[in-house]
Short mmCIF file of C-alpha atoms in Angstrom, two decimals:
data_model
loop_
_atom_site.label_atom_id
_atom_site.label_comp_id
_atom_site.label_asym_id
_atom_site.label_seq_id
_atom_site.Cartn_x
_atom_site.Cartn_y
_atom_site.Cartn_z
CA MET X 18 0.00 0.00 0.00
CA ASP X 19 2.80 2.35 0.93
CA SER X 20 4.36 1.85 -2.50
CA SER X 21 1.13 2.73 -4.30
CA MET X 22 0.79 5.89 -2.25
CA ARG X 23 4.30 7.02 -3.16
CA THR X 24 3.61 6.23 -6.82
CA SER X 25 0.41 8.27 -6.81
CA ALA X 26 2.18 11.09 -4.97
CA SER X 27 4.76 11.24 -7.77
CA GLY X 28 1.88 11.56 -10.23
CA MET X 29 0.40 14.44 -8.25
CA ALA X 30 3.77 16.20 -8.12
CA ALA X 31 4.22 15.77 -11.87
CA GLN X 32 0.78 17.20 -12.65
CA GLN X 33 1.42 20.10 -10.30
CA ARG X 34 4.57 20.89 -12.27
CA MET X 35 2.53 20.78 -15.47
CA ILE X 36 0.07 23.27 -13.98
CA ASP X 37 3.03 25.50 -13.05
CA VAL X 38 4.20 25.53 -16.67
CA ILE X 39 0.69 26.15 -18.02
CA ALA X 40 0.22 29.02 -15.56
CA ASN X 41 3.43 30.65 -16.79
CA ASN X 42 2.32 30.23 -20.41
CA LEU X 43 -1.03 31.89 -19.69
CA ALA X 44 0.58 34.66 -17.64
CA ASN X 45 2.75 35.55 -20.65
CA VAL X 46 0.04 35.36 -23.29
CA ASN X 47 0.60 39.06 -24.09
CA THR X 48 4.38 39.10 -23.60
CA THR X 49 6.24 40.16 -26.72
CA ALA X 50 7.92 37.23 -28.54
CA PHE X 51 7.25 34.84 -25.61
CA LYS X 52 7.68 31.14 -26.42
CA ARG X 53 5.35 28.69 -24.68
CA SER X 54 6.74 25.64 -22.89
CA ARG X 55 5.52 22.06 -22.87
CA VAL X 56 6.11 19.41 -20.21
CA SER X 57 7.23 15.88 -21.10
CA PHE X 58 6.98 13.09 -18.55
CA GLU X 59 8.88 9.82 -18.19
CA ASP X 60 8.38 6.75 -16.04
CA VAL X 61 10.91 5.96 -13.32
CA LEU X 62 12.50 2.76 -12.01
CA TYR X 63 10.56 -0.50 -12.01
CA GLU X 64 10.39 -3.21 -9.40
CA THR X 65 11.01 -6.57 -11.06
CA ILE X 66 8.86 -9.12 -9.28
CA GLU X 67 9.89 -11.95 -11.56
CA GLY X 68 12.34 -12.01 -14.43
CA SER X 69 11.80 -13.46 -17.90
CA ARG X 70 11.40 -17.21 -17.77
CA ILE X 71 10.88 -20.28 -19.92
CA VAL X 72 7.36 -21.70 -19.74
CA ASN X 73 7.73 -24.38 -22.36
CA TYR X 74 11.08 -26.12 -22.16
CA GLN X 75 10.61 -28.20 -25.31
CA GLY X 76 9.85 -25.20 -27.53
CA ALA X 77 12.01 -22.80 -25.50
CA GLU X 78 9.04 -20.49 -25.21
CA THR X 79 9.69 -17.54 -22.87
CA VAL X 80 7.57 -14.81 -21.30
CA GLY X 81 8.65 -11.35 -20.33
CA PRO X 82 9.46 -10.17 -16.83
CA VAL X 83 6.79 -9.15 -14.32
CA GLN X 84 7.41 -5.53 -13.35
CA VAL X 85 5.60 -2.87 -11.35
CA GLY X 86 6.27 0.81 -12.06
CA LYS X 87 7.17 3.22 -9.30
CA GLY X 88 5.74 6.43 -10.66
CA VAL X 89 6.51 9.32 -12.96
CA ARG X 90 8.73 12.36 -13.12
CA VAL X 91 9.23 15.39 -15.34
CA GLY X 92 11.55 14.37 -18.16
CA ALA X 93 11.85 17.74 -19.87
CA ILE X 94 10.27 21.17 -20.17
CA THR X 95 10.67 22.09 -23.81
CA ARG X 96 10.31 25.60 -25.18
CA LEU X 97 8.42 25.66 -28.49
CA GLU X 98 10.16 28.00 -30.91
CA THR X 99 7.29 28.51 -33.35
CA GLN X 100 6.97 32.11 -34.44
CA GLY X 101 4.23 34.29 -32.99
CA ALA X 102 1.95 36.35 -35.18
CA PRO X 103 3.20 39.83 -36.15
CA GLU X 104 1.38 42.78 -34.59
CA ASP X 105 1.28 46.18 -36.27
CA THR X 106 2.30 48.85 -33.74
CA GLN X 107 2.90 51.85 -36.02
CA ARG X 108 5.99 52.66 -33.92
CA SER X 109 9.21 53.30 -35.83
CA LEU X 110 11.46 51.70 -33.18
CA ASP X 111 9.53 48.43 -33.03
CA PHE X 112 11.24 45.70 -35.05
CA ALA X 113 9.97 42.18 -35.70
CA ILE X 114 12.05 39.28 -37.03
CA GLN X 115 10.26 37.28 -39.70
CA GLY X 116 12.05 33.94 -39.70
CA ASP X 117 15.11 32.67 -37.86
CA GLY X 118 17.32 34.88 -35.71
CA TYR X 119 17.73 36.82 -32.48
CA PHE X 120 18.75 40.39 -31.74
CA GLN X 121 21.99 40.67 -29.78
CA ILE X 122 22.17 42.90 -26.72
CA GLN X 123 24.92 43.71 -24.26
CA ARG X 124 24.10 43.28 -20.58
CA PRO X 125 25.65 45.44 -17.81
CA ASP X 126 28.14 42.68 -16.91
CA GLY X 127 29.50 42.73 -20.46
CA SER X 128 27.92 39.43 -21.50
CA THR X 129 25.80 39.07 -24.63
CA ALA X 130 22.16 38.11 -24.41
CA TYR X 131 19.71 37.32 -27.20
CA THR X 132 16.10 38.33 -27.71
CA ARG X 133 13.33 38.42 -30.28
CA ASP X 134 11.67 41.33 -28.52
CA GLY X 135 12.31 44.23 -30.85
CA SER X 136 10.62 46.98 -28.85
CA PHE X 137 13.64 49.29 -28.80
CA THR X 138 14.23 52.86 -27.75
CA ILE X 139 16.99 55.47 -28.01
CA SER X 140 19.16 56.37 -25.02
CA ASP X 141 20.27 59.87 -24.09
CA GLN X 142 23.53 59.09 -25.91
CA GLY X 143 21.65 58.24 -29.10
CA GLN X 144 22.29 54.48 -28.85
CA LEU X 145 19.66 51.95 -29.88
CA THR X 146 18.72 50.11 -26.67
CA THR X 147 16.12 47.76 -25.22
CA ASN X 148 13.46 48.92 -22.78
CA GLY X 149 15.83 47.81 -20.02
CA GLY X 150 18.57 50.13 -21.30
CA TYR X 151 20.77 47.39 -22.81
CA VAL X 152 22.64 48.36 -25.99
CA VAL X 153 21.65 46.55 -29.17
CA LEU X 154 24.77 45.08 -30.80
CA PRO X 155 26.86 45.71 -32.81
CA GLY X 156 25.88 49.24 -31.82
CA VAL X 157 23.86 51.84 -33.70
CA THR X 158 24.10 55.51 -32.67
CA VAL X 159 21.39 57.88 -33.85
CA PRO X 160 22.52 61.49 -34.45
CA GLN X 161 21.00 64.19 -32.25
CA ASP X 162 19.53 66.01 -35.27
CA ALA X 163 17.78 62.91 -36.67
CA SER X 164 14.10 63.47 -37.36
CA SER X 165 13.20 59.87 -38.18
CA VAL X 166 14.71 56.38 -38.04
CA SER X 167 14.03 53.58 -40.49
CA ILE X 168 15.28 50.03 -40.95
CA SER X 169 15.20 47.97 -44.11
CA ALA X 170 14.47 44.26 -44.39
CA ASN X 171 18.21 43.50 -44.50
CA GLY X 172 18.83 45.31 -41.19
CA THR X 173 20.24 48.57 -42.56
CA VAL X 174 19.39 51.47 -40.26
CA SER X 175 18.98 54.93 -41.82
CA VAL X 176 18.04 58.33 -40.44
CA GLN X 177 16.58 61.48 -41.90
CA THR X 178 18.29 64.61 -40.64
CA GLY X 179 16.91 68.11 -40.59
CA THR X 180 18.09 69.54 -43.93
CA ALA X 181 19.20 66.44 -45.82
CA SER X 182 17.09 65.39 -48.78
CA GLN X 183 18.09 61.73 -48.57
CA ALA X 184 18.31 59.29 -45.68
CA THR X 185 21.75 58.56 -44.25
CA GLU X 186 22.82 55.03 -43.40
CA ILE X 187 24.20 54.83 -39.84
CA GLY X 188 24.66 51.10 -39.31
CA ARG X 189 23.25 47.64 -39.71
CA VAL X 190 21.60 45.34 -37.20
CA GLU X 191 23.24 41.93 -36.89
CA LEU X 192 21.35 38.78 -35.94
CA ALA X 193 22.36 35.52 -34.29
CA ARG X 194 20.87 32.08 -34.74
CA PHE X 195 21.49 28.71 -33.09
CA LEU X 196 21.48 25.10 -34.16
CA ASN X 197 19.41 24.29 -31.06
CA PRO X 198 17.51 27.40 -29.92
CA THR X 199 15.52 25.38 -27.37
CA GLY X 200 18.83 24.90 -25.52
CA LEU X 201 19.09 28.62 -24.75
CA LEU X 202 18.81 29.62 -21.09
CA ALA X 203 15.92 31.99 -20.35
CA ILE X 204 17.07 34.71 -17.92
CA GLY X 205 13.98 36.92 -17.87
CA GLU X 206 13.28 40.27 -19.55
CA ASN X 207 12.59 38.34 -22.79
CA GLU X 208 16.30 37.47 -22.97
CA TYR X 209 18.31 34.29 -23.39
CA GLN X 210 21.91 33.25 -22.92
CA THR X 211 23.90 30.55 -24.63
CA THR X 212 24.52 27.14 -23.08
CA ALA X 213 26.40 24.04 -24.13
CA ALA X 214 23.09 22.66 -25.39
CA SER X 215 22.34 25.64 -27.63
CA GLY X 216 25.79 25.78 -29.17
CA ASP X 217 27.68 28.90 -30.16
CA PRO X 218 25.82 31.67 -31.99
CA ILE X 219 25.98 31.84 -35.76
CA LEU X 220 26.15 35.51 -36.73
CA GLY X 221 24.82 37.11 -39.87
CA PHE X 222 22.69 39.91 -41.25
CA PRO X 223 18.97 39.80 -42.00
CA GLN X 224 18.19 38.25 -45.40
CA ASP X 225 21.44 36.28 -45.34
CA GLU X 226 21.07 32.56 -45.94
CA GLY X 227 19.40 30.96 -42.92
CA PHE X 228 18.39 34.27 -41.36
CA GLY X 229 15.03 36.02 -41.30
CA THR X 230 14.13 39.56 -42.27
CA VAL X 231 13.42 42.59 -40.10
CA THR X 232 10.11 44.44 -40.35
CA GLN X 233 9.74 47.94 -38.94
CA GLY X 234 6.66 49.06 -37.04
CA MET X 235 5.74 45.54 -35.94
CA LEU X 236 6.34 43.22 -32.98
CA GLU X 237 6.19 39.46 -32.69
CA THR X 238 3.43 38.36 -30.33
CA SER X 239 3.45 35.39 -27.97
CA ASN X 240 2.92 31.95 -29.51
CA VAL X 241 0.71 30.84 -26.60
CA GLU X 242 -2.58 29.30 -27.73
CA ILE X 243 -5.14 29.87 -24.98
CA VAL X 244 -7.46 27.06 -26.09
CA GLN X 245 -4.61 24.53 -26.04
CA GLU X 246 -3.47 25.71 -22.62
CA MET X 247 -6.98 25.42 -21.21
CA THR X 248 -7.31 21.91 -22.61
CA ASP X 249 -3.96 20.89 -21.10
CA MET X 250 -4.94 22.46 -17.77
CA ILE X 251 -8.16 20.45 -17.58
CA ALA X 252 -6.29 17.24 -18.43
CA ALA X 253 -3.68 17.95 -15.72
CA GLN X 254 -6.39 18.72 -13.17
CA ARG X 255 -8.21 15.46 -13.88
CA ALA X 256 -4.96 13.48 -13.69
CA TYR X 257 -4.16 15.15 -10.35
CA GLU X 258 -7.60 14.26 -9.00
CA ILE X 259 -7.38 10.61 -10.05
CA ASN X 260 -3.95 10.26 -8.42
CA ALA X 261 -5.37 11.75 -5.24
CA LYS X 262 -8.21 9.25 -5.47
CA ALA X 263 -5.68 6.40 -5.75
CA ILE X 264 -4.02 7.58 -2.53
CA THR X 265 -7.43 7.65 -0.79
CA SER X 266 -8.16 4.13 -2.03
CA ALA X 267 -4.80 2.89 -0.73
CA GLU X 268 -5.52 4.46 2.66
CA ASP X 269 -8.94 2.75 2.78
CA MET X 270 -7.33 -0.62 2.00
CA MET X 271 -4.74 -0.08 4.73
CA GLN X 272 -7.54 0.74 7.19
CA ALA X 273 -9.37 -2.44 6.18
CA THR X 274 -6.19 -4.44 6.83
CA ARG X 275 -5.80 -2.89 10.28
CA ASP X 276 -9.43 -3.69 11.07
CA ILE X 277 -8.80 -7.36 10.22
CA ILE X 278 -5.78 -7.49 12.55
CA ARG X 279 -7.83 -6.02 15.37
#
């Protein structure tokens, strides 16, 4: 009985973790460029009651082992990298990546982080930065007399100054992509850092082979699907309830055994 209670408890813990992930997905349904996560479960060790054996010596017929599972655990929490729908913002400093790639930003400690959140702004020094004040690499500085900023699909940034009749190119946004983007480490603020699982960044410009394009005046929305999350939440809740019911049943059987002994 004690074994069945521990097994059911592992199921309850696993479903609680699934609810935690679903809750985070729903909380970030309106977060720019957020990528939803999905939980994968795996069974744990088995108790082998009886090994494989021969039941018919003449024909050497064998049957498989008799095993009882000991529960479940979270095998992985995978981030789904499907692209969110583009949203028209009509803001000149909002950039969306259509296709593969991440913007590179420099954090205060000097490390490089990566993001698909292109809601940028301009610092008091004229540098293109994130909402958190982190500089967008490789570094684009907007002149003080610039009246407008534009970016082309290939990442070229141009400005229109007061008296000039034509736009002046001031730099080009560089993107990074990864062989395994799901291996990136999420560090908050819509940012990621590299890990051994993600591999080293592959750098290039928008419209280069393997890289997406940049669209001005748009942002990538979250890829969370509310209907799917609600369906998963109901399934997790029902699984949690049935595991709790199994624990109650095991307790009732233990009480019946104690009553017999008395």
